[in-house]
Each structure stands twice: as C-alpha cells, then as structure tokens.
Amino acid sequence: DHLPLYRQKQRFSREDIDIASSTIEGWAAQSMDALKPLYEKLVMDIKNEGYLQVDETTIKVLDDKKKDKTHLGYYWVYHAPISKLVMFNYSPTRASSAALPILQNFKGYLQTDGYAGYKAYGKKSDITPLGCWAHARREFERALDNDKQKAQHVLVEIQKLYAVERKAKEQSLRPDQIKELRLQQSLPIINELGKWMFLQIKLTLPKSQIGKALAYSQTRWDNLSAYLLDGNLQIDNNLVENAIRPVAIGRKNYLFAGSHDAAQRAAMAYTFFTNCKKHNVNPFEWLKYTLENIQSINHKNITDLYPHNYKQLAESKPL
C-alpha cells in the first residue's frame, strides 16, 4: 500500500503499541533477506526469457556522500509478456551499464522506449529490438499544435493498427493467427505510412515538433515494424509501463529510500507484490505462506513459491 515505515509506526502508536523504528526496519530487512533466494531465482528465469520489455523510473535515495543528502537512483523493470513475470532491480545510475546484469547475455526480442541507453543491446546480433507504438503516438500528440493536419493523419493510421490488435484480442486468436491477421491488415498500413513519412520528413523543419515526431518514428521504423514477426509480440511497451506505474504512488508517500541497500530491498518487494497483483494473488497471504516455507522448501522446488504458482497450489488444496 506504499506506506513508509514511519507511518506504520505511527499507526501502531495510536493503538498503544510502541515499536521502535529500528525494530520495524529490521523486520522489513530480514523479510527481504529471507526472500532473496526466490528473487535470485526469478532473476535467473528473467534472463532466460526470449522476449523482454524493459523500462526504468527514478527513486530518490539517502546518500551521506551527497551534499543535499539524496541521490537520484533508478528502478530498472523487466517484464516477460509470455510468462507474465515482472522483475525490479535497483541501480544508482541510468547508464546503459545498469542493465548489464540482466541483458548482457540476453537473446531474443527486446522491447524498449526510445531511450538511447538501450541502443547498445539492440545492436547485438542475437537480439531483435522492438519499438513502442505508444511512444511514437505520443510524439505526434505533442505535434498537434504545431501541424495538426500531419499529426492527425499519423494518429489516425496508428489507431488503425491498434484496431487490429483489439480485433485479435476480442477473437482470442492464437499467436500464429495474430501474426497472419497483422500481415494481412497491419502490414499494408505500416508500408503506406512509412512511404508517407519518408516524403513528409523532407518537407518538414527538423527542429519543429512535427519534424521531431517524424524523425522519432523514421529512425526507429524497423523496430516499430518488428512486432509483425511473431504473434506473441506486443505492439507497445505498455505492459511494463503499467507495472512501473505504482512506483509513482510510492514516491509521493515515502519520498526516498533510506539507503542504496534499502532501495534494492524495495525493488525486491515491488517485484513480488507486482507479480501478486498481476496474477490476482492476495499479497499478505502469499507473503505469510512464503516466509513460513522458504527456509524448508527444497531449492529445486523454490519456484513453487512464485505468486502465480502459489495461486495454483492454493486453489488445488487448503494451505
């Protein structure tokens, strides 16, 4: 619920339950330490996925080495659309090297926004970079005040692409059927739009908003079109953005993490509770069961404690 520990302490105090801050902080740290083997296993599984969406968001962290006492760190978030696993990892930096622990040996489809930090990974021979049509659309939405006619034309065409995606979802099509539908209906739209953009960008001032929007899409055209290759691929990066969104609520409530270690523990908590939310699992029940069983479970069966596997276990027999 994005409550900082000091607020929880205040709630206990109102009920005449006096608990030292160090005790509550110790509970939180020890709980995450107990869950670390499960988190490390999830990290390994994420690395072995063949399709990942990646995004990042900021988190302020107390740092005694800084004059203003806070450091701007980053949560790097990885979402596997096929297995529906989400993983948060903290890094003090937004540099592309921050993703090395996960993406260094990654092979497959990598879907990102336009941030330049992902370029190095997209150039690897065993990675197929995917673009995000939602980000391309936002660029043209910003250009409406600059050149409404051109911007609206592109927005209408993009909407046609999303209409194909809705049709596939409504009809519950299999991945091979989705690919066939896209090749029949989306590919002609993309081909015509690409030709139109190629002509228009020559007639547009590069520094204008519409010029920037056209350049954003044209320089990423192959990446934006690559979702046509496989029916399992998403048209945009929205699923990982949805996973990140709750962090904004947390930032307003707790303002900062107490240390870099605390920020990583928070990343672990976000990892597990985001997966609980994604799979409609009660987070308290999952956490209680996992903390009670993680010390005794055979390591080869540790994935039974993933929220979605716990859900299947809970539905099959009383816990």
XYZ file of C-alpha atoms in Angstrom:
319
model
C 0.000 0.000 0.000
C 3.040 2.288 -0.443
C 3.172 3.252 3.248
C 6.556 4.366 4.607
C 7.636 2.542 7.754
C 7.371 5.644 9.963
C 3.652 5.938 9.143
C 3.138 2.331 10.096
C 4.929 3.056 13.376
C 2.534 5.980 13.949
C -0.469 3.706 13.370
C 0.838 1.219 15.932
C 1.440 4.075 18.391
C -2.181 5.245 18.088
C -3.201 1.760 19.208
C -0.788 1.988 22.171
C 1.570 -0.482 20.555
C 5.022 1.015 20.930
C 7.535 -0.450 18.497
C 10.957 1.069 17.888
C 11.714 2.270 14.375
C 14.815 0.078 14.311
C 12.653 -2.977 15.069
C 10.216 -2.323 12.210
C 13.086 -1.557 9.849
C 14.773 -4.785 10.965
C 11.630 -6.798 10.269
C 11.396 -5.392 6.747
C 15.099 -6.006 6.038
C 15.067 -9.548 7.451
C 11.932 -10.421 5.474
C 13.539 -9.355 2.228
C 16.743 -11.199 3.166
C 14.670 -14.358 3.658
C 13.099 -13.886 0.215
C 16.428 -13.263 -1.516
C 16.837 -16.853 -2.851
C 13.422 -16.607 -4.508
C 14.303 -13.235 -6.001
C 17.634 -14.549 -7.311
C 15.851 -17.479 -8.956
C 13.405 -15.096 -10.598
C 16.334 -13.016 -11.888
C 17.796 -16.168 -13.472
C 14.452 -17.014 -15.069
C 14.042 -13.474 -16.436
C 17.495 -13.690 -18.038
C 16.439 -16.846 -19.866
C 13.247 -15.401 -21.321
C 13.187 -14.986 -25.091
C 11.110 -11.806 -25.025
C 11.519 -8.939 -22.561
C 10.082 -5.466 -22.198
C 12.266 -3.005 -20.274
C 11.682 0.408 -18.736
C 13.138 2.441 -15.901
C 11.946 5.005 -13.362
C 13.533 7.204 -10.693
C 13.813 6.754 -6.920
C 15.429 9.196 -4.503
C 17.885 7.580 -2.101
C 19.555 8.997 1.010
C 23.296 9.190 0.473
C 25.664 10.645 3.087
C 28.245 11.283 0.356
C 25.889 13.786 -1.308
C 25.707 17.369 -0.114
C 21.932 17.515 -0.395
C 21.735 14.031 1.183
C 19.726 12.458 -1.663
C 20.844 10.596 -4.762
C 18.675 10.023 -7.822
C 18.722 6.278 -8.450
C 16.704 4.103 -10.820
C 14.481 1.069 -10.753
C 15.054 -0.973 -13.903
C 11.958 -3.037 -14.605
C 11.795 -6.162 -16.771
C 8.544 -7.745 -17.929
C 8.246 -11.079 -19.743
C 4.932 -10.878 -21.644
C 4.743 -14.620 -22.368
C 5.421 -15.971 -18.861
C 3.983 -12.787 -17.258
C 6.902 -12.398 -14.849
C 7.936 -8.937 -13.627
C 11.255 -8.085 -12.002
C 12.501 -4.815 -10.459
C 16.208 -4.147 -9.979
C 17.765 -1.055 -8.391
C 20.764 0.780 -9.824
C 22.339 4.061 -8.689
C 22.611 5.072 -12.356
C 20.584 5.257 -15.569
C 23.634 4.435 -17.680
C 23.188 1.522 -20.069
C 25.640 -0.486 -17.942
C 22.942 -0.711 -15.260
C 21.112 -3.276 -17.390
C 24.207 -5.460 -17.867
C 23.321 -7.943 -15.084
C 20.166 -8.895 -16.983
C 20.780 -8.030 -20.632
C 24.478 -8.869 -21.020
C 23.787 -12.419 -22.228
C 20.143 -11.964 -23.186
C 18.994 -13.422 -26.502
C 15.661 -12.782 -28.169
C 13.213 -9.916 -28.580
C 13.916 -6.765 -26.543
C 11.178 -4.112 -26.435
C 12.005 -0.633 -25.135
C 11.128 3.017 -25.498
C 13.400 5.442 -27.347
C 15.966 5.869 -24.541
C 19.464 5.785 -26.050
C 20.777 3.557 -23.255
C 19.186 0.516 -24.903
C 20.841 1.051 -28.287
C 23.951 -0.967 -27.459
C 21.844 -4.004 -26.586
C 19.655 -3.649 -29.672
C 22.730 -3.809 -31.908
C 23.727 -7.268 -30.665
C 23.357 -9.956 -33.323
C 21.289 -12.264 -31.113
C 18.788 -9.537 -30.076
C 15.869 -8.297 -32.170
C 14.941 -4.791 -30.944
C 11.254 -3.885 -30.807
C 9.884 -0.351 -30.748
C 6.852 1.033 -28.959
C 3.963 2.475 -30.973
C 2.573 4.147 -27.839
C 5.717 6.284 -27.576
C 5.595 7.091 -31.301
C 1.951 8.124 -30.909
C 2.789 10.456 -28.010
C 5.286 12.304 -30.196
C 2.553 13.075 -32.733
C 0.091 14.040 -29.996
C 2.634 16.665 -28.899
C 2.826 17.870 -32.512
C -0.909 18.569 -32.862
C -0.432 22.262 -32.009
C 2.453 22.527 -34.471
C 0.975 20.802 -37.545
C -2.488 19.437 -36.847
C -3.088 18.033 -40.327
C 0.050 15.893 -40.494
C -0.096 14.853 -36.850
C -3.745 13.823 -37.108
C -3.059 11.806 -40.247
C -0.440 9.734 -38.430
C -2.602 9.367 -35.306
C -5.489 8.013 -37.401
C -3.188 5.468 -39.058
C -1.766 4.383 -35.701
C -5.304 3.986 -34.407
C -5.948 1.563 -37.280
C -3.015 -0.538 -36.090
C -4.487 -0.663 -32.587
C -7.875 -1.609 -34.042
C -6.239 -4.736 -35.473
C -4.840 -5.538 -32.012
C -8.288 -5.147 -30.430
C -9.768 -7.462 -33.054
C -7.162 -10.113 -32.262
C -7.867 -9.816 -28.531
C -11.652 -9.878 -28.930
C -11.421 -13.000 -31.078
C -8.945 -14.663 -28.663
C -6.665 -15.541 -31.563
C -3.637 -17.809 -31.191
C -0.183 -16.270 -31.810
C 0.041 -17.784 -35.316
C -3.402 -16.370 -36.143
C -2.412 -12.961 -34.747
C 0.675 -12.920 -36.971
C -1.458 -13.783 -40.023
C -4.005 -11.079 -39.180
C -1.280 -8.472 -38.745
C 0.371 -9.367 -42.050
C -2.977 -9.066 -43.802
C -4.196 -5.849 -42.164
C -1.381 -4.077 -40.288
C 1.485 -4.519 -42.750
C -0.231 -2.548 -45.580
C -0.947 0.306 -43.130
C 2.670 0.360 -41.957
C 4.011 0.250 -45.520
C 1.858 3.189 -46.665
C 2.568 5.198 -43.520
C 6.304 4.629 -43.943
C 6.220 5.896 -47.537
C 4.196 8.954 -46.471
C 6.623 9.769 -43.634
C 9.622 9.435 -45.971
C 8.145 12.090 -48.242
C 6.945 14.408 -45.467
C 10.170 14.471 -43.485
C 11.902 16.094 -46.484
C 9.337 18.924 -46.415
C 9.423 19.493 -42.643
C 11.667 21.645 -40.468
C 13.757 19.175 -38.398
C 13.543 21.231 -35.196
C 9.764 21.683 -35.340
C 7.626 19.420 -33.145
C 6.194 17.599 -36.156
C 9.731 17.235 -37.546
C 10.881 15.676 -34.277
C 7.880 13.328 -34.271
C 8.570 12.193 -37.828
C 12.263 11.711 -37.081
C 11.481 9.707 -33.922
C 9.424 7.196 -35.900
C 11.534 7.082 -39.040
C 14.808 6.400 -37.210
C 13.080 3.544 -35.353
C 10.968 2.265 -38.271
C 12.438 -1.242 -38.376
C 11.974 -1.573 -34.601
C 8.390 -0.299 -34.771
C 7.586 -2.789 -37.540
C 9.271 -5.790 -35.905
C 6.209 -6.778 -33.829
C 4.822 -8.208 -37.087
C 7.414 -11.010 -36.888
C 5.672 -13.015 -34.160
C 2.113 -13.110 -32.831
C 3.454 -13.288 -29.255
C 4.931 -9.787 -29.540
C 3.204 -6.656 -28.273
C 2.577 -3.522 -30.327
C 3.874 -1.339 -27.494
C 5.645 -1.292 -24.137
C 2.512 -0.505 -22.119
C 2.547 -3.722 -20.079
C 5.877 -2.873 -18.444
C 4.816 0.765 -18.027
C 1.716 -0.463 -16.175
C 3.968 -2.473 -13.851
C 6.041 0.635 -13.105
C 3.102 2.993 -12.538
C 2.512 2.163 -8.821
C 6.054 3.373 -8.021
C 4.804 6.930 -8.611
C 2.339 6.489 -5.733
C 5.131 5.235 -3.516
C 7.375 8.198 -4.358
C 4.689 10.596 -3.112
C 4.320 8.713 0.169
C 7.792 7.708 1.265
C 9.755 10.364 -0.714
C 13.032 8.418 -0.622
C 14.722 5.141 0.282
C 16.950 5.169 3.351
C 20.000 3.762 1.562
C 21.078 2.040 -1.651
C 20.606 -1.330 0.086
C 17.123 -0.301 1.179
C 16.305 0.727 -2.390
C 17.261 -2.759 -3.613
C 15.148 -4.351 -0.869
C 12.274 -2.167 -2.032
C 12.921 -3.372 -5.593
C 12.520 -6.937 -4.334
C 9.270 -6.022 -2.589
C 7.968 -4.345 -5.748
C 8.946 -7.448 -7.712
C 6.927 -9.830 -5.573
C 3.896 -7.624 -4.946
C 3.662 -6.589 -8.602
C 3.586 -10.270 -9.540
C 0.909 -10.839 -6.880
C -1.190 -8.057 -8.373
C -0.620 -9.295 -11.918
C -1.861 -12.790 -11.017
C -4.662 -11.705 -8.625
C -2.935 -13.150 -5.562
C -3.577 -11.793 -2.050
C -0.147 -10.295 -1.176
C -0.455 -10.816 2.594
C -1.467 -14.472 2.247
C 1.320 -15.067 -0.278
C 3.952 -13.344 1.889
C 2.889 -15.209 5.045
C 2.958 -18.590 3.293
C 6.285 -17.883 1.582
C 8.077 -16.671 4.725
C 6.808 -19.749 6.601
C 8.013 -22.167 3.905
C 11.043 -20.707 2.155
C 13.534 -21.972 4.751
C 12.384 -25.586 4.464
C 11.471 -25.911 0.787
C 13.763 -27.931 -1.485
C 15.670 -25.414 -3.607
C 14.726 -27.223 -6.822
C 11.073 -26.549 -5.936
C 11.554 -22.909 -4.948
C 9.614 -21.673 -7.988
C 6.510 -23.175 -6.329
C 6.649 -20.001 -4.219
C 6.260 -17.651 -7.195
C 2.919 -15.835 -6.744
C 1.263 -17.448 -9.789
C 2.446 -20.938 -8.766
C 1.326 -20.315 -5.175
C -2.096 -19.357 -6.560
C -2.391 -22.715 -8.348
C -1.292 -24.505 -5.162
C -3.793 -22.551 -3.061
C -6.617 -23.350 -5.477
C -5.793 -27.063 -5.565
C -5.678 -27.670 -1.814
C -6.093 -25.834 1.522
C -2.871 -24.222 2.737
